[in-house]
Amino acid sequence: KTAQVTPAPLANDSVFLRRVFLDLTGGIPSVSEVRAFLADDRPDKRARLIDNLLMKPNHSRHLARLWRNQMIPRNDMPFRRGSPVMFESWLSEQFSQKTPYDQIVRKILTVRGRIDQKSPVLYFTSRALKPEEMAAATASDFLGLQIQCAQCHQHPFDHWSQKDFWGFAAFFAQLDRPRGLGRFVGHVTDTTSGEVRIPGSKEIVAPQFPGEEPLLEAYGSIRRLQLARWVTSKKNPFFAHATVNRMWALLFGSGLVDPVN
């Protein structure tokens, strides 16, 4: 009222039906489904329809496809380092089992194994386990932060510094990477050594969460486990905001903050 904006009217049944099918299953309803819904005179038919669609396999497959497209770089030819089908199948299984989203994210960030397994290993292997690429992707996908601009210099329009970026990248510095350029990375596991340095200097940067300096010991000893626990912790202000924003964008076409990453 203050902004003198008139709300859009309530969507009629046919418009609502098309929208909810596209949002929850990625497809439009069949002719028989349209006729059945329009002929239904129960006052709670919309809620019934939503509950029904959430139980369909198409729903988990649709979410898996959306999240796989979000998490796997399209220009990196990931087929060389593992099949996106395995990752998408794993995601679909998690959604169909109604695994809470924070648990899914923790499983992704702490995964170990080979690319021929049904798992989220591709999230790492598609980026060749490079700490700087993993840091940029994790911040964007799960925190809604664009910190990669601070990789080589101070962020041009935000408060992130090079030390912030490389401190976040340090959580991935102890991934076991094969020696030599161009070697195929077919597995994900951790070692007990590995550090990152600010480019052009000899300064080793210790792991650090964005925007704060908590006691890392409270999150475990393995760096990726520390990160996964903090990312999904209630003490982290970014995760919940970024997750709500992505769901808002899925259902309303654009995020409360846009773009969503």
GROMACS .gro file of C-alpha atoms in nm:
model
  261
    1LYS     CA    1   0.000   0.000   0.000
    2THR     CA    2   0.284   0.236   0.083
    3ALA     CA    3   0.437   0.181  -0.262
    4GLN     CA    4   0.092   0.206  -0.424
    5VAL     CA    5   0.135  -0.135  -0.588
    6THR     CA    6  -0.173  -0.339  -0.668
    7PRO     CA    7  -0.119  -0.712  -0.597
    8ALA     CA    8  -0.175  -0.953  -0.884
    9PRO     CA    9  -0.505  -1.140  -0.860
   10LEU     CA   10  -0.519  -1.500  -0.743
   11ALA     CA   11  -0.432  -1.735  -1.031
   12ASN     CA   12  -0.726  -1.930  -1.167
   13ASP     CA   13  -0.724  -2.309  -1.158
   14SER     CA   14  -0.587  -2.364  -1.509
   15VAL     CA   15  -0.302  -2.116  -1.461
   16PHE     CA   16  -0.218  -2.257  -1.117
   17LEU     CA   17  -0.221  -2.614  -1.253
   18ARG     CA   18   0.030  -2.536  -1.527
   19ARG     CA   19   0.257  -2.342  -1.292
   20VAL     CA   20   0.267  -2.603  -1.018
   21PHE     CA   21   0.337  -2.886  -1.263
   22LEU     CA   22   0.625  -2.695  -1.422
   23ASP     CA   23   0.772  -2.590  -1.088
   24LEU     CA   24   0.747  -2.928  -0.916
   25THR     CA   25   0.794  -3.175  -1.203
   26GLY     CA   26   0.946  -2.979  -1.491
   27GLY     CA   27   0.660  -3.073  -1.725
   28ILE     CA   28   0.301  -2.980  -1.804
   29PRO     CA   29  -0.003  -3.185  -1.697
   30SER     CA   30  -0.171  -3.435  -1.926
   31VAL     CA   31  -0.515  -3.370  -2.072
   32SER     CA   32  -0.674  -3.614  -1.826
   33GLU     CA   33  -0.500  -3.446  -1.531
   34VAL     CA   34  -0.624  -3.105  -1.645
   35ARG     CA   35  -0.982  -3.227  -1.680
   36ALA     CA   36  -0.977  -3.402  -1.343
   37PHE     CA   37  -0.840  -3.097  -1.161
   38LEU     CA   38  -1.079  -2.849  -1.322
   39ALA     CA   39  -1.375  -3.076  -1.242
   40ASP     CA   40  -1.271  -3.118  -0.878
   41ASP     CA   41  -1.485  -2.895  -0.654
   42ARG     CA   42  -1.311  -2.969  -0.322
   43PRO     CA   43  -1.186  -2.648  -0.153
   44ASP     CA   44  -0.847  -2.803  -0.069
   45LYS     CA   45  -0.777  -2.943  -0.417
   46ARG     CA   46  -0.469  -2.726  -0.468
   47ALA     CA   47  -0.307  -2.851  -0.149
   48ARG     CA   48  -0.399  -3.208  -0.246
   49LEU     CA   49  -0.241  -3.161  -0.588
   50ILE     CA   50   0.082  -3.024  -0.437
   51ASP     CA   51   0.108  -3.317  -0.195
   52ASN     CA   52   0.052  -3.559  -0.483
   53LEU     CA   53   0.317  -3.400  -0.706
   54LEU     CA   54   0.573  -3.395  -0.425
   55MET     CA   55   0.540  -3.773  -0.399
   56LYS     CA   56   0.598  -3.839  -0.769
   57PRO     CA   57   0.936  -3.962  -0.900
   58ASN     CA   58   0.923  -3.675  -1.151
   59HIS     CA   59   0.959  -3.430  -0.864
   60SER     CA   60   1.287  -3.571  -0.730
   61ARG     CA   61   1.422  -3.612  -1.085
   62HIS     CA   62   1.331  -3.252  -1.167
   63LEU     CA   63   1.506  -3.116  -0.856
   64ALA     CA   64   1.809  -3.335  -0.927
   65ARG     CA   65   1.834  -3.197  -1.279
   66LEU     CA   66   1.808  -2.836  -1.158
   67TRP     CA   67   2.067  -2.883  -0.883
   68ARG     CA   68   2.305  -3.076  -1.111
   69ASN     CA   69   2.293  -2.794  -1.366
   70GLN     CA   70   2.364  -2.550  -1.084
   71MET     CA   71   2.658  -2.742  -0.937
   72ILE     CA   72   2.844  -2.887  -1.237
   73PRO     CA   73   3.026  -2.645  -1.471
   74ARG     CA   74   2.885  -2.671  -1.822
   75ASN     CA   75   3.200  -2.554  -2.001
   76ASP     CA   76   3.438  -2.797  -1.834
   77MET     CA   77   3.354  -3.113  -2.032
   78PRO     CA   78   3.282  -3.306  -1.709
   79PHE     CA   79   3.237  -3.629  -1.907
   80ARG     CA   80   3.616  -3.653  -1.902
   81ARG     CA   81   3.616  -3.669  -1.525
   82GLY     CA   82   3.296  -3.856  -1.457
   83SER     CA   83   2.940  -3.881  -1.579
   84PRO     CA   84   2.685  -3.618  -1.476
   85VAL     CA   85   2.429  -3.899  -1.489
   86MET     CA   86   2.579  -4.059  -1.177
   87PHE     CA   87   2.567  -3.731  -0.986
   88GLU     CA   88   2.212  -3.656  -1.099
   89SER     CA   89   2.100  -4.008  -1.006
   90TRP     CA   90   2.251  -3.965  -0.659
   91LEU     CA   91   2.075  -3.631  -0.614
   92SER     CA   92   1.744  -3.777  -0.729
   93GLU     CA   93   1.782  -4.054  -0.472
   94GLN     CA   94   1.848  -3.803  -0.195
   95PHE     CA   95   1.542  -3.595  -0.286
   96SER     CA   96   1.318  -3.900  -0.320
   97GLN     CA   97   1.427  -4.015   0.027
   98LYS     CA   98   1.346  -3.666   0.158
   99THR     CA   99   1.699  -3.616   0.287
  100PRO     CA  100   1.718  -3.267   0.445
  101TYR     CA  101   1.903  -3.020   0.225
  102ASP     CA  102   2.170  -2.942   0.486
  103GLN     CA  103   2.254  -3.313   0.503
  104ILE     CA  104   2.278  -3.331   0.123
  105VAL     CA  105   2.524  -3.042   0.122
  106ARG     CA  106   2.735  -3.200   0.396
  107LYS     CA  107   2.748  -3.525   0.196
  108ILE     CA  108   2.859  -3.335  -0.113
  109LEU     CA  109   3.135  -3.141   0.061
  110THR     CA  110   3.275  -3.445   0.243
  111VAL     CA  111   3.236  -3.710  -0.028
  112ARG     CA  112   3.509  -3.966  -0.084
  113GLY     CA  113   3.526  -4.223  -0.359
  114ARG     CA  114   3.565  -4.283  -0.733
  115ILE     CA  115   3.388  -4.132  -1.031
  116ASP     CA  116   3.232  -4.465  -1.127
  117GLN     CA  117   3.019  -4.467  -0.810
  118LYS     CA  118   2.673  -4.317  -0.764
  119SER     CA  119   2.788  -4.024  -0.555
  120PRO     CA  120   2.859  -3.649  -0.572
  121VAL     CA  121   3.229  -3.707  -0.652
  122LEU     CA  122   3.181  -3.520  -0.981
  123TYR     CA  123   3.138  -3.196  -0.786
  124PHE     CA  124   3.512  -3.217  -0.715
  125THR     CA  125   3.652  -3.405  -1.015
  126SER     CA  126   3.485  -3.172  -1.267
  127ARG     CA  127   3.705  -2.899  -1.120
  128ALA     CA  128   4.016  -3.120  -1.104
  129LEU     CA  129   4.016  -3.082  -0.722
  130LYS     CA  130   4.170  -2.735  -0.755
  131PRO     CA  131   4.131  -2.546  -0.424
  132GLU     CA  132   4.063  -2.212  -0.591
  133GLU     CA  133   3.790  -2.354  -0.815
  134MET     CA  134   3.632  -2.547  -0.530
  135ALA     CA  135   3.631  -2.235  -0.312
  136ALA     CA  136   3.458  -2.024  -0.577
  137ALA     CA  137   3.200  -2.294  -0.652
  138THR     CA  138   3.119  -2.372  -0.289
  139ALA     CA  139   3.079  -2.005  -0.198
  140SER     CA  140   2.851  -1.943  -0.496
  141ASP     CA  141   2.642  -2.263  -0.478
  142PHE     CA  142   2.582  -2.289  -0.104
  143LEU     CA  143   2.646  -1.943   0.039
  144GLY     CA  144   2.535  -1.707  -0.239
  145LEU     CA  145   2.875  -1.533  -0.228
  146GLN     CA  146   3.092  -1.425  -0.520
  147ILE     CA  147   3.436  -1.429  -0.363
  148GLN     CA  148   3.636  -1.537  -0.669
  149CYS     CA  149   3.690  -1.173  -0.767
  150ALA     CA  150   3.927  -1.158  -0.469
  151GLN     CA  151   4.140  -1.447  -0.597
  152CYS     CA  152   4.404  -1.223  -0.759
  153HIS     CA  153   4.330  -0.885  -0.599
  154GLN     CA  154   4.109  -0.713  -0.346
  155HIS     CA  155   3.740  -0.741  -0.438
  156PRO     CA  156   3.649  -0.438  -0.655
  157PHE     CA  157   3.304  -0.370  -0.502
  158ASP     CA  158   3.275  -0.588  -0.191
  159HIS     CA  159   3.472  -0.621   0.131
  160TRP     CA  160   3.635  -0.959   0.053
  161SER     CA  161   4.014  -0.961   0.046
  162GLN     CA  162   4.264  -1.198  -0.114
  163LYS     CA  163   4.324  -1.346   0.228
  164ASP     CA  164   3.951  -1.416   0.263
  165PHE     CA  165   3.943  -1.602  -0.068
  166TRP     CA  166   4.256  -1.809  -0.010
  167GLY     CA  167   4.155  -1.875   0.349
  168PHE     CA  168   3.838  -2.034   0.213
  169ALA     CA  169   4.035  -2.220  -0.056
  170ALA     CA  170   4.261  -2.363   0.216
  171PHE     CA  171   3.978  -2.596   0.320
  172PHE     CA  172   4.035  -2.782  -0.008
  173ALA     CA  173   4.417  -2.770  -0.003
  174GLN     CA  174   4.451  -3.119   0.144
  175LEU     CA  175   4.261  -3.301  -0.128
  176ASP     CA  176   4.475  -3.575  -0.277
  177ARG     CA  177   4.563  -3.456  -0.628
  178PRO     CA  178   4.782  -3.650  -0.875
  179ARG     CA  179   5.112  -3.485  -0.954
  180GLY     CA  180   5.165  -3.334  -1.296
  181LEU     CA  181   4.947  -3.124  -1.523
  182GLY     CA  182   4.679  -3.285  -1.732
  183ARG     CA  183   4.656  -3.604  -1.528
  184PHE     CA  184   4.313  -3.757  -1.494
  185VAL     CA  185   4.155  -3.717  -1.150
  186GLY     CA  186   3.931  -4.015  -1.090
  187HIS     CA  187   3.887  -4.019  -0.714
  188VAL     CA  188   3.839  -3.792  -0.414
  189THR     CA  189   4.018  -3.842  -0.085
  190ASP     CA  190   4.208  -3.636   0.171
  191THR     CA  191   4.570  -3.619   0.278
  192THR     CA  192   4.727  -3.471   0.590
  193SER     CA  193   4.931  -3.207   0.408
  194GLY     CA  194   4.879  -2.927   0.160
  195GLU     CA  195   4.858  -2.551   0.187
  196VAL     CA  196   4.769  -2.252  -0.030
  197ARG     CA  197   4.957  -1.928  -0.080
  198ILE     CA  198   4.849  -1.585  -0.196
  199PRO     CA  199   4.961  -1.555  -0.561
  200GLY     CA  200   5.290  -1.372  -0.601
  201SER     CA  201   5.390  -1.423  -0.240
  202LYS     CA  202   5.522  -1.691  -0.007
  203GLU     CA  203   5.252  -1.629   0.253
  204ILE     CA  204   5.073  -1.948   0.357
  205VAL     CA  205   4.707  -1.881   0.433
  206ALA     CA  206   4.535  -2.080   0.708
  207PRO     CA  207   4.174  -2.200   0.668
  208GLN     CA  208   3.924  -1.929   0.750
  209PHE     CA  209   3.548  -1.906   0.719
  210PRO     CA  210   3.414  -1.600   0.531
  211GLY     CA  211   3.344  -1.307   0.756
  212GLU     CA  212   3.461  -1.461   1.083
  213GLU     CA  213   3.744  -1.640   1.261
  214PRO     CA  214   3.592  -1.918   1.474
  215LEU     CA  215   3.782  -2.189   1.656
  216LEU     CA  216   3.824  -2.453   1.388
  217GLU     CA  217   3.879  -2.726   1.646
  218ALA     CA  218   3.507  -2.716   1.720
  219TYR     CA  219   3.436  -2.846   1.370
  220GLY     CA  220   3.671  -3.147   1.361
  221SER     CA  221   4.018  -3.216   1.228
  222ILE     CA  222   3.964  -3.286   0.857
  223ARG     CA  223   3.940  -2.957   0.674
  224ARG     CA  224   3.654  -3.048   0.444
  225LEU     CA  225   3.459  -3.176   0.744
  226GLN     CA  226   3.523  -2.848   0.924
  227LEU     CA  227   3.390  -2.660   0.623
  228ALA     CA  228   3.083  -2.879   0.575
  229ARG     CA  229   2.984  -2.847   0.941
  230TRP     CA  230   3.024  -2.471   0.937
  231VAL     CA  231   2.845  -2.420   0.604
  232THR     CA  232   2.532  -2.591   0.737
  233SER     CA  233   2.563  -2.456   1.091
  234LYS     CA  234   2.310  -2.215   1.241
  235LYS     CA  235   2.606  -1.991   1.319
  236ASN     CA  236   2.659  -1.939   0.945
  237PRO     CA  237   2.441  -1.648   0.825
  238PHE     CA  238   2.482  -1.720   0.453
  239PHE     CA  239   2.356  -2.077   0.404
  240ALA     CA  240   1.992  -2.028   0.504
  241HIS     CA  241   1.965  -1.702   0.308
  242ALA     CA  242   2.112  -1.860  -0.006
  243THR     CA  243   1.889  -2.168   0.021
  244VAL     CA  244   1.568  -1.969   0.068
  245ASN     CA  245   1.669  -1.746  -0.222
  246ARG     CA  246   1.714  -2.045  -0.456
  247MET     CA  247   1.376  -2.192  -0.361
  248TRP     CA  248   1.212  -1.851  -0.409
  249ALA     CA  249   1.370  -1.827  -0.756
  250LEU     CA  250   1.247  -2.178  -0.842
  251LEU     CA  251   0.887  -2.092  -0.753
  252PHE     CA  252   0.869  -1.724  -0.852
  253GLY     CA  253   1.107  -1.702  -1.149
  254SER     CA  254   1.368  -1.478  -0.986
  255GLY     CA  255   1.529  -1.461  -0.647
  256LEU     CA  256   1.469  -1.212  -0.369
  257VAL     CA  257   1.831  -1.133  -0.451
  258ASP     CA  258   1.903  -1.182  -0.820
  259PRO     CA  259   2.101  -1.350  -0.964
  260VAL     CA  260   2.069  -1.623  -0.705
  261ASN     CA  261   2.441  -1.699  -0.681
   0.00000   0.00000   0.00000
